[in-house]
Amino acid sequence: MSNKKIIIAIDGFSSTGKSTIAKQLAKKLNYIYVDTGAMYRAVTLYAMQNKIITNNTFDPQSLISALPHIKLLFKFNSELGFAEMYLNDSNVEKEIRTIEVSKLVSKVSEVPQVRKKLVQEQQAMGKERGIVMDGRDIGTVVFPDAELKLFMTASADKRATRRYKELINRGDEVNYEEILHNVQERDHIDSTRKDSPLKKADDAVQFDNSDMGLTEQFERIMRLVNDRL
Ligand code: DC
C-alpha cells in the first residue's frame, strides 16, 4: 500500500451500518474515524439538558446563542478501539444514543448555524487527510473533494431491526414500532431539510446492504480504497 492518505466520506440513511464499516476501514488503514452524527447528537443533548428543546417545544434562537458554549471533543478509548464523544468535558457516549435524543436530533440538525459550526470542526479534523468520516453531508458539503465517497442504503425495516437489537443488547427498553417510526421520520426530515439535505453525491458509490453481509461489503469497499491509493 502507498503512503498516500485519502479522505473516505460515508453518507447514508440512519442505521445503514455506516459506522461499523467506517470503524473497520479506519482500523485497517490506521486512519482517524469521525462519527459526525455523534456531534449533532451531542448538541441535541445540550439543548435537552438546557430545556432549549423538549418533545413539543424548540427555541432555535437560544440554541444559536449557546453555540459558543458547546465544546465537542472526541477522545480515543483504546479499550473500545474508537473515540468517544465528550460534551463540555463529560463523556456523553451513552446518553447521545438514547431514543429520546434520536427523536429530537433531526430538528436540531436543521438549524443552519449548528451545521456551520460542526462542518467547520469536521473540515479541520480532515486537514491532514487519513480520515474516515460518516454522516449525511460528508461527500456533498464537508469534503466534496474526498477521494472516495460511499452512499449506504438499506430498507427501513432492516435498519429498524438493527437499531432495535443494538438498543436491546444495551439493556434499553424499546419498542420496535417506535424505532421504525423514528427511522422513517428521520429519513424524511434529513432528506428534505433546506440546508445540506441527505443526498447521494454524483460521484459516490452506492451500496444497498439490506442483504449484503459485512465481510462482502468490507471486501468490496477495500477494493475501491486500494484503487484510490
Ligand atoms: O448517524 P446518526 O443516526 O447518529 O445521526 C443522527 C442525526 O444527526 C441524523 O438523523 C441527522 C443528523 N446528522 C446530520 O444532519 N448530518 C451529519 N453529517 C450527521 C448526522
PDB file of C-alpha atoms and ligand atoms in Angstrom:
ATOM      1  CA  MET A   1       0.000   0.000   0.000  1.00  0.00           C
ATOM      2  CA  SER A   2       1.302   3.511  -0.778  1.00  0.00           C
ATOM      3  CA  ASN A   3       1.884   6.217   1.853  1.00  0.00           C
ATOM      4  CA  LYS A   4      -0.771   8.407   0.255  1.00  0.00           C
ATOM      5  CA  LYS A   5      -3.547   9.321   2.697  1.00  0.00           C
ATOM      6  CA  ILE A   6      -7.058   9.877   1.453  1.00  0.00           C
ATOM      7  CA  ILE A   7     -10.430  11.041   2.762  1.00  0.00           C
ATOM      8  CA  ILE A   8     -13.222   8.475   2.810  1.00  0.00           C
ATOM      9  CA  ALA A   9     -16.685  10.044   3.068  1.00  0.00           C
ATOM     10  CA  ILE A  10     -19.559   7.744   4.033  1.00  0.00           C
ATOM     11  CA  ASP A  11     -23.102   9.074   3.849  1.00  0.00           C
ATOM     12  CA  GLY A  12     -26.467   7.431   4.066  1.00  0.00           C
ATOM     13  CA  PHE A  13     -29.694   6.940   5.961  1.00  0.00           C
ATOM     14  CA  SER A  14     -29.695   6.141   9.670  1.00  0.00           C
ATOM     15  CA  SER A  15     -28.707   2.623  10.769  1.00  0.00           C
ATOM     16  CA  THR A  16     -27.309   1.573   7.398  1.00  0.00           C
ATOM     17  CA  GLY A  17     -24.175   0.269   9.108  1.00  0.00           C
ATOM     18  CA  LYS A  18     -22.081   3.323   8.173  1.00  0.00           C
ATOM     19  CA  SER A  19     -20.265   3.422  11.482  1.00  0.00           C
ATOM     20  CA  THR A  20     -19.470  -0.309  11.508  1.00  0.00           C
ATOM     21  CA  ILE A  21     -17.849  -0.068   8.072  1.00  0.00           C
ATOM     22  CA  ALA A  22     -16.162   3.243   8.896  1.00  0.00           C
ATOM     23  CA  LYS A  23     -14.603   1.834  12.085  1.00  0.00           C
ATOM     24  CA  GLN A  24     -13.333  -1.245  10.236  1.00  0.00           C
ATOM     25  CA  LEU A  25     -11.823   0.874   7.470  1.00  0.00           C
ATOM     26  CA  ALA A  26     -10.166   3.252   9.927  1.00  0.00           C
ATOM     27  CA  LYS A  27      -8.647   0.333  11.834  1.00  0.00           C
ATOM     28  CA  LYS A  28      -7.359  -1.381   8.696  1.00  0.00           C
ATOM     29  CA  LEU A  29      -5.875   1.829   7.256  1.00  0.00           C
ATOM     30  CA  ASN A  30      -4.755   3.309  10.577  1.00  0.00           C
ATOM     31  CA  TYR A  31      -6.903   6.369   9.893  1.00  0.00           C
ATOM     32  CA  ILE A  32      -8.942   8.596  12.215  1.00  0.00           C
ATOM     33  CA  TYR A  33     -12.650   7.769  12.360  1.00  0.00           C
ATOM     34  CA  VAL A  34     -15.171  10.551  12.918  1.00  0.00           C
ATOM     35  CA  ASP A  35     -18.860   9.878  13.581  1.00  0.00           C
ATOM     36  CA  THR A  36     -20.449  13.239  12.753  1.00  0.00           C
ATOM     37  CA  GLY A  37     -23.875  12.009  13.899  1.00  0.00           C
ATOM     38  CA  ALA A  38     -22.402  11.925  17.421  1.00  0.00           C
ATOM     39  CA  MET A  39     -21.672  15.656  17.131  1.00  0.00           C
ATOM     40  CA  TYR A  40     -25.274  16.503  16.132  1.00  0.00           C
ATOM     41  CA  ARG A  41     -26.475  14.204  18.912  1.00  0.00           C
ATOM     42  CA  ALA A  42     -24.249  15.933  21.494  1.00  0.00           C
ATOM     43  CA  VAL A  43     -25.576  19.380  20.505  1.00  0.00           C
ATOM     44  CA  THR A  44     -29.107  17.944  20.834  1.00  0.00           C
ATOM     45  CA  LEU A  45     -28.290  16.583  24.293  1.00  0.00           C
ATOM     46  CA  TYR A  46     -27.020  20.027  25.328  1.00  0.00           C
ATOM     47  CA  ALA A  47     -30.277  21.573  24.055  1.00  0.00           C
ATOM     48  CA  MET A  48     -32.301  18.983  26.016  1.00  0.00           C
ATOM     49  CA  GLN A  49     -30.305  19.492  29.224  1.00  0.00           C
ATOM     50  CA  ASN A  50     -30.848  23.239  28.962  1.00  0.00           C
ATOM     51  CA  LYS A  51     -34.573  22.955  28.072  1.00  0.00           C
ATOM     52  CA  ILE A  52     -33.934  24.588  24.693  1.00  0.00           C
ATOM     53  CA  ILE A  53     -35.722  21.641  23.102  1.00  0.00           C
ATOM     54  CA  THR A  54     -38.426  19.347  24.510  1.00  0.00           C
ATOM     55  CA  ASN A  55     -40.825  16.921  22.813  1.00  0.00           C
ATOM     56  CA  ASN A  56     -43.108  19.787  21.848  1.00  0.00           C
ATOM     57  CA  THR A  57     -41.063  22.994  22.025  1.00  0.00           C
ATOM     58  CA  PHE A  58     -37.873  24.227  20.362  1.00  0.00           C
ATOM     59  CA  ASP A  59     -36.225  27.632  20.568  1.00  0.00           C
ATOM     60  CA  PRO A  60     -33.584  27.664  17.788  1.00  0.00           C
ATOM     61  CA  GLN A  61     -32.525  31.223  18.695  1.00  0.00           C
ATOM     62  CA  SER A  62     -31.462  30.173  22.221  1.00  0.00           C
ATOM     63  CA  LEU A  63     -29.505  27.308  20.743  1.00  0.00           C
ATOM     64  CA  ILE A  64     -27.738  29.639  18.316  1.00  0.00           C
ATOM     65  CA  SER A  65     -26.796  31.952  21.231  1.00  0.00           C
ATOM     66  CA  ALA A  66     -25.492  28.962  23.221  1.00  0.00           C
ATOM     67  CA  LEU A  67     -23.307  27.581  20.405  1.00  0.00           C
ATOM     68  CA  PRO A  68     -20.074  29.274  21.645  1.00  0.00           C
ATOM     69  CA  HIS A  69     -20.553  27.408  24.976  1.00  0.00           C
ATOM     70  CA  ILE A  70     -20.837  23.975  23.380  1.00  0.00           C
ATOM     71  CA  LYS A  71     -17.443  22.286  23.325  1.00  0.00           C
ATOM     72  CA  LEU A  72     -17.265  18.978  21.496  1.00  0.00           C
ATOM     73  CA  LEU A  73     -14.305  16.649  21.634  1.00  0.00           C
ATOM     74  CA  PHE A  74     -13.582  13.092  20.511  1.00  0.00           C
ATOM     75  CA  LYS A  75     -11.266  11.185  22.869  1.00  0.00           C
ATOM     76  CA  PHE A  76      -9.850   7.858  21.742  1.00  0.00           C
ATOM     77  CA  ASN A  77     -10.667   4.972  24.101  1.00  0.00           C
ATOM     78  CA  SER A  78      -8.044   2.312  23.458  1.00  0.00           C
ATOM     79  CA  GLU A  79     -10.069  -0.395  25.224  1.00  0.00           C
ATOM     80  CA  LEU A  80     -13.053   0.156  22.942  1.00  0.00           C
ATOM     81  CA  GLY A  81     -10.917   0.901  19.898  1.00  0.00           C
ATOM     82  CA  PHE A  82     -12.786   4.068  18.923  1.00  0.00           C
ATOM     83  CA  ALA A  83     -13.189   7.681  20.018  1.00  0.00           C
ATOM     84  CA  GLU A  84     -15.930   8.634  22.441  1.00  0.00           C
ATOM     85  CA  MET A  85     -17.897  11.867  22.372  1.00  0.00           C
ATOM     86  CA  TYR A  86     -17.304  14.458  25.095  1.00  0.00           C
ATOM     87  CA  LEU A  87     -19.661  17.399  25.609  1.00  0.00           C
ATOM     88  CA  ASN A  88     -18.126  20.189  27.705  1.00  0.00           C
ATOM     89  CA  ASP A  89     -15.632  17.682  29.179  1.00  0.00           C
ATOM     90  CA  SER A  90     -18.221  14.992  30.079  1.00  0.00           C
ATOM     91  CA  ASN A  91     -18.304  11.648  28.361  1.00  0.00           C
ATOM     92  CA  VAL A  92     -21.780  11.510  26.762  1.00  0.00           C
ATOM     93  CA  GLU A  93     -21.251   8.476  24.545  1.00  0.00           C
ATOM     94  CA  LYS A  94     -24.128   6.556  26.158  1.00  0.00           C
ATOM     95  CA  GLU A  95     -26.616   9.435  26.612  1.00  0.00           C
ATOM     96  CA  ILE A  96     -26.417  10.554  22.988  1.00  0.00           C
ATOM     97  CA  ARG A  97     -27.567   7.127  21.699  1.00  0.00           C
ATOM     98  CA  THR A  98     -30.945   7.080  23.503  1.00  0.00           C
ATOM     99  CA  ILE A  99     -34.256   7.098  21.633  1.00  0.00           C
ATOM    100  CA  GLU A 100     -35.066  10.487  23.272  1.00  0.00           C
ATOM    101  CA  VAL A 101     -32.062  12.077  21.536  1.00  0.00           C
ATOM    102  CA  SER A 102     -32.845  10.232  18.282  1.00  0.00           C
ATOM    103  CA  LYS A 103     -36.336  11.730  18.323  1.00  0.00           C
ATOM    104  CA  LEU A 104     -35.081  15.337  18.526  1.00  0.00           C
ATOM    105  CA  VAL A 105     -31.759  15.286  16.663  1.00  0.00           C
ATOM    106  CA  SER A 106     -33.168  15.871  13.176  1.00  0.00           C
ATOM    107  CA  LYS A 107     -34.811  19.121  14.351  1.00  0.00           C
ATOM    108  CA  VAL A 108     -31.524  20.414  15.779  1.00  0.00           C
ATOM    109  CA  SER A 109     -29.680  19.344  12.615  1.00  0.00           C
ATOM    110  CA  GLU A 110     -31.926  21.573  10.517  1.00  0.00           C
ATOM    111  CA  VAL A 111     -30.517  24.765  12.078  1.00  0.00           C
ATOM    112  CA  PRO A 112     -28.016  26.267   9.582  1.00  0.00           C
ATOM    113  CA  GLN A 113     -25.842  27.850  12.326  1.00  0.00           C
ATOM    114  CA  VAL A 114     -25.462  24.449  14.019  1.00  0.00           C
ATOM    115  CA  ARG A 115     -24.450  22.896  10.713  1.00  0.00           C
ATOM    116  CA  LYS A 116     -21.969  25.699  10.016  1.00  0.00           C
ATOM    117  CA  LYS A 117     -20.184  25.224  13.344  1.00  0.00           C
ATOM    118  CA  LEU A 118     -19.997  21.438  13.047  1.00  0.00           C
ATOM    119  CA  VAL A 119     -18.944  21.453   9.389  1.00  0.00           C
ATOM    120  CA  GLN A 120     -16.049  23.811  10.219  1.00  0.00           C
ATOM    121  CA  GLU A 121     -14.902  21.497  13.030  1.00  0.00           C
ATOM    122  CA  GLN A 122     -15.189  18.455  10.745  1.00  0.00           C
ATOM    123  CA  GLN A 123     -13.190  20.114   7.967  1.00  0.00           C
ATOM    124  CA  ALA A 124     -10.443  20.977  10.467  1.00  0.00           C
ATOM    125  CA  MET A 125     -10.235  17.298  11.530  1.00  0.00           C
ATOM    126  CA  GLY A 126      -9.659  16.239   7.920  1.00  0.00           C
ATOM    127  CA  LYS A 127      -6.939  18.766   7.116  1.00  0.00           C
ATOM    128  CA  GLU A 128      -4.178  16.131   7.132  1.00  0.00           C
ATOM    129  CA  ARG A 129      -6.402  13.611   5.286  1.00  0.00           C
ATOM    130  CA  GLY A 130      -6.136   9.984   6.527  1.00  0.00           C
ATOM    131  CA  ILE A 131      -9.719  10.131   7.814  1.00  0.00           C
ATOM    132  CA  VAL A 132     -12.927   8.138   7.518  1.00  0.00           C
ATOM    133  CA  MET A 133     -15.957  10.303   8.276  1.00  0.00           C
ATOM    134  CA  ASP A 134     -19.576   9.235   8.289  1.00  0.00           C
ATOM    135  CA  GLY A 135     -22.753  11.321   8.284  1.00  0.00           C
ATOM    136  CA  ARG A 136     -25.303  12.792   5.907  1.00  0.00           C
ATOM    137  CA  ASP A 137     -23.449  15.580   4.073  1.00  0.00           C
ATOM    138  CA  ILE A 138     -19.822  14.458   4.125  1.00  0.00           C
ATOM    139  CA  GLY A 139     -19.414  13.806   0.398  1.00  0.00           C
ATOM    140  CA  THR A 140     -21.608  16.747  -0.617  1.00  0.00           C
ATOM    141  CA  VAL A 141     -20.686  19.554   1.810  1.00  0.00           C
ATOM    142  CA  VAL A 142     -17.891  18.706   4.263  1.00  0.00           C
ATOM    143  CA  PHE A 143     -15.438  17.078   1.840  1.00  0.00           C
ATOM    144  CA  PRO A 144     -16.696  17.499  -1.735  1.00  0.00           C
ATOM    145  CA  ASP A 145     -13.101  16.648  -2.768  1.00  0.00           C
ATOM    146  CA  ALA A 146     -12.961  13.314  -0.875  1.00  0.00           C
ATOM    147  CA  GLU A 147     -11.088  10.671  -2.870  1.00  0.00           C
ATOM    148  CA  LEU A 148     -13.684   8.007  -2.052  1.00  0.00           C
ATOM    149  CA  LYS A 149     -17.379   8.614  -1.397  1.00  0.00           C
ATOM    150  CA  LEU A 150     -19.774   5.889  -0.348  1.00  0.00           C
ATOM    151  CA  PHE A 151     -23.541   6.137  -0.082  1.00  0.00           C
ATOM    152  CA  MET A 152     -25.182   3.453   2.059  1.00  0.00           C
ATOM    153  CA  THR A 153     -28.823   2.406   1.876  1.00  0.00           C
ATOM    154  CA  ALA A 154     -30.942  -0.449   3.255  1.00  0.00           C
ATOM    155  CA  SER A 155     -34.678  -0.981   3.705  1.00  0.00           C
ATOM    156  CA  ALA A 156     -36.301   0.872   6.635  1.00  0.00           C
ATOM    157  CA  ASP A 157     -37.391  -2.451   8.124  1.00  0.00           C
ATOM    158  CA  LYS A 158     -33.851  -3.903   8.086  1.00  0.00           C
ATOM    159  CA  ARG A 159     -32.465  -0.712   9.602  1.00  0.00           C
ATOM    160  CA  ALA A 160     -35.080  -0.529  12.365  1.00  0.00           C
ATOM    161  CA  THR A 161     -34.386  -4.188  13.219  1.00  0.00           C
ATOM    162  CA  ARG A 162     -30.638  -3.452  13.519  1.00  0.00           C
ATOM    163  CA  ARG A 163     -31.209  -0.417  15.743  1.00  0.00           C
ATOM    164  CA  TYR A 164     -33.743  -2.363  17.865  1.00  0.00           C
ATOM    165  CA  LYS A 165     -31.232  -5.173  18.501  1.00  0.00           C
ATOM    166  CA  GLU A 166     -28.477  -2.668  19.335  1.00  0.00           C
ATOM    167  CA  LEU A 167     -30.630  -0.904  21.948  1.00  0.00           C
ATOM    168  CA  ILE A 168     -31.981  -4.150  23.434  1.00  0.00           C
ATOM    169  CA  ASN A 169     -28.420  -5.501  23.741  1.00  0.00           C
ATOM    170  CA  ARG A 170     -27.511  -2.356  25.642  1.00  0.00           C
ATOM    171  CA  GLY A 171     -30.341  -3.045  28.060  1.00  0.00           C
ATOM    172  CA  ASP A 172     -32.653  -0.247  26.887  1.00  0.00           C
ATOM    173  CA  GLU A 173     -36.404  -0.839  26.995  1.00  0.00           C
ATOM    174  CA  VAL A 174     -37.607  -0.045  23.498  1.00  0.00           C
ATOM    175  CA  ASN A 175     -40.413  -0.959  21.187  1.00  0.00           C
ATOM    176  CA  TYR A 176     -39.810  -1.975  17.559  1.00  0.00           C
ATOM    177  CA  GLU A 177     -42.694   0.113  16.152  1.00  0.00           C
ATOM    178  CA  GLU A 178     -41.364   3.240  17.865  1.00  0.00           C
ATOM    179  CA  ILE A 179     -37.923   2.664  16.353  1.00  0.00           C
ATOM    180  CA  LEU A 180     -39.306   2.022  12.862  1.00  0.00           C
ATOM    181  CA  HIS A 181     -41.337   5.225  13.116  1.00  0.00           C
ATOM    182  CA  ASN A 182     -38.235   7.163  14.248  1.00  0.00           C
ATOM    183  CA  VAL A 183     -36.119   5.775  11.369  1.00  0.00           C
ATOM    184  CA  GLN A 184     -38.784   6.757   8.811  1.00  0.00           C
ATOM    185  CA  GLU A 185     -39.334  10.183  10.319  1.00  0.00           C
ATOM    186  CA  ARG A 186     -35.591  10.940  10.370  1.00  0.00           C
ATOM    187  CA  ASP A 187     -35.239   9.745   6.751  1.00  0.00           C
ATOM    188  CA  HIS A 188     -37.904  12.259   5.809  1.00  0.00           C
ATOM    189  CA  ILE A 189     -36.535  15.236   7.781  1.00  0.00           C
ATOM    190  CA  ASP A 190     -32.878  14.508   6.883  1.00  0.00           C
ATOM    191  CA  SER A 191     -33.554  14.247   3.163  1.00  0.00           C
ATOM    192  CA  THR A 192     -35.987  17.154   2.808  1.00  0.00           C
ATOM    193  CA  ARG A 193     -34.356  19.834   5.008  1.00  0.00           C
ATOM    194  CA  LYS A 194     -33.312  23.052   3.250  1.00  0.00           C
ATOM    195  CA  ASP A 195     -29.678  23.172   4.404  1.00  0.00           C
ATOM    196  CA  SER A 196     -27.469  20.262   3.240  1.00  0.00           C
ATOM    197  CA  PRO A 197     -30.153  17.586   2.795  1.00  0.00           C
ATOM    198  CA  LEU A 198     -29.059  13.968   2.715  1.00  0.00           C
ATOM    199  CA  LYS A 199     -28.458  13.066  -0.912  1.00  0.00           C
ATOM    200  CA  LYS A 200     -26.030  10.933  -2.827  1.00  0.00           C
ATOM    201  CA  ALA A 201     -23.084  12.899  -4.251  1.00  0.00           C
ATOM    202  CA  ASP A 202     -22.872  12.428  -8.037  1.00  0.00           C
ATOM    203  CA  ASP A 203     -19.516  10.686  -7.676  1.00  0.00           C
ATOM    204  CA  ALA A 204     -20.459   8.467  -4.708  1.00  0.00           C
ATOM    205  CA  VAL A 205     -20.605   4.680  -4.986  1.00  0.00           C
ATOM    206  CA  GLN A 206     -23.932   3.366  -3.724  1.00  0.00           C
ATOM    207  CA  PHE A 207     -24.247   0.250  -1.538  1.00  0.00           C
ATOM    208  CA  ASP A 208     -27.576  -1.318  -0.651  1.00  0.00           C
ATOM    209  CA  ASN A 209     -26.637  -3.591   2.206  1.00  0.00           C
ATOM    210  CA  SER A 210     -30.132  -4.893   3.060  1.00  0.00           C
ATOM    211  CA  ASP A 211     -28.953  -8.368   2.130  1.00  0.00           C
ATOM    212  CA  MET A 212     -25.187  -7.944   1.956  1.00  0.00           C
ATOM    213  CA  GLY A 213     -23.009  -9.448   4.690  1.00  0.00           C
ATOM    214  CA  LEU A 214     -20.431  -7.324   6.456  1.00  0.00           C
ATOM    215  CA  THR A 215     -17.462  -9.285   5.103  1.00  0.00           C
ATOM    216  CA  GLU A 216     -18.569  -8.988   1.483  1.00  0.00           C
ATOM    217  CA  GLN A 217     -19.269  -5.304   1.929  1.00  0.00           C
ATOM    218  CA  PHE A 218     -15.910  -4.630   3.551  1.00  0.00           C
ATOM    219  CA  GLU A 219     -14.013  -6.517   0.833  1.00  0.00           C
ATOM    220  CA  ARG A 220     -15.793  -4.608  -1.940  1.00  0.00           C
ATOM    221  CA  ILE A 221     -15.066  -1.287  -0.270  1.00  0.00           C
ATOM    222  CA  MET A 222     -11.411  -2.185   0.334  1.00  0.00           C
ATOM    223  CA  ARG A 223     -11.045  -2.808  -3.411  1.00  0.00           C
ATOM    224  CA  LEU A 224     -12.327   0.723  -4.035  1.00  0.00           C
ATOM    225  CA  VAL A 225      -9.924   2.091  -1.412  1.00  0.00           C
ATOM    226  CA  ASN A 226      -6.956   0.293  -2.986  1.00  0.00           C
ATOM    227  CA  ASP A 227      -7.878   1.737  -6.388  1.00  0.00           C
ATOM    228  CA  ARG A 228      -7.602   5.239  -4.901  1.00  0.00           C
ATOM    229  CA  LEU A 229      -4.313   4.668  -3.059  1.00  0.00           C
TER     230      LEU A 229
HETATM  231  O1   DC B   1     -25.724   9.000  12.151  1.00  0.00           O
HETATM  232  P1   DC B   1     -26.760   9.254  13.260  1.00  0.00           P
HETATM  233  O2   DC B   1     -28.033   8.477  13.066  1.00  0.00           O
HETATM  234  O3   DC B   1     -26.199   9.081  14.621  1.00  0.00           O
HETATM  235  O4   DC B   1     -27.125  10.821  13.094  1.00  0.00           O
HETATM  236  C1   DC B   1     -28.060  11.445  13.934  1.00  0.00           C
HETATM  237  C2   DC B   1     -28.729  12.599  13.223  1.00  0.00           C
HETATM  238  O5   DC B   1     -27.790  13.653  13.019  1.00  0.00           O
HETATM  239  C3   DC B   1     -29.329  12.320  11.850  1.00  0.00           C
HETATM  240  O6   DC B   1     -30.679  11.908  11.932  1.00  0.00           O
HETATM  241  C4   DC B   1     -29.183  13.621  11.131  1.00  0.00           C
HETATM  242  C5   DC B   1     -28.041  14.316  11.806  1.00  0.00           C
HETATM  243  N1   DC B   1     -26.803  14.372  11.016  1.00  0.00           N
HETATM  244  C6   DC B   1     -26.693  15.350  10.079  1.00  0.00           C
HETATM  245  O7   DC B   1     -27.615  16.120   9.874  1.00  0.00           O
HETATM  246  N2   DC B   1     -25.526  15.488   9.379  1.00  0.00           N
HETATM  247  C7   DC B   1     -24.497  14.655   9.584  1.00  0.00           C
HETATM  248  N3   DC B   1     -23.364  14.818   8.892  1.00  0.00           N
HETATM  249  C8   DC B   1     -24.616  13.620  10.532  1.00  0.00           C
HETATM  250  C9   DC B   1     -25.803  13.483  11.226  1.00  0.00           C
END
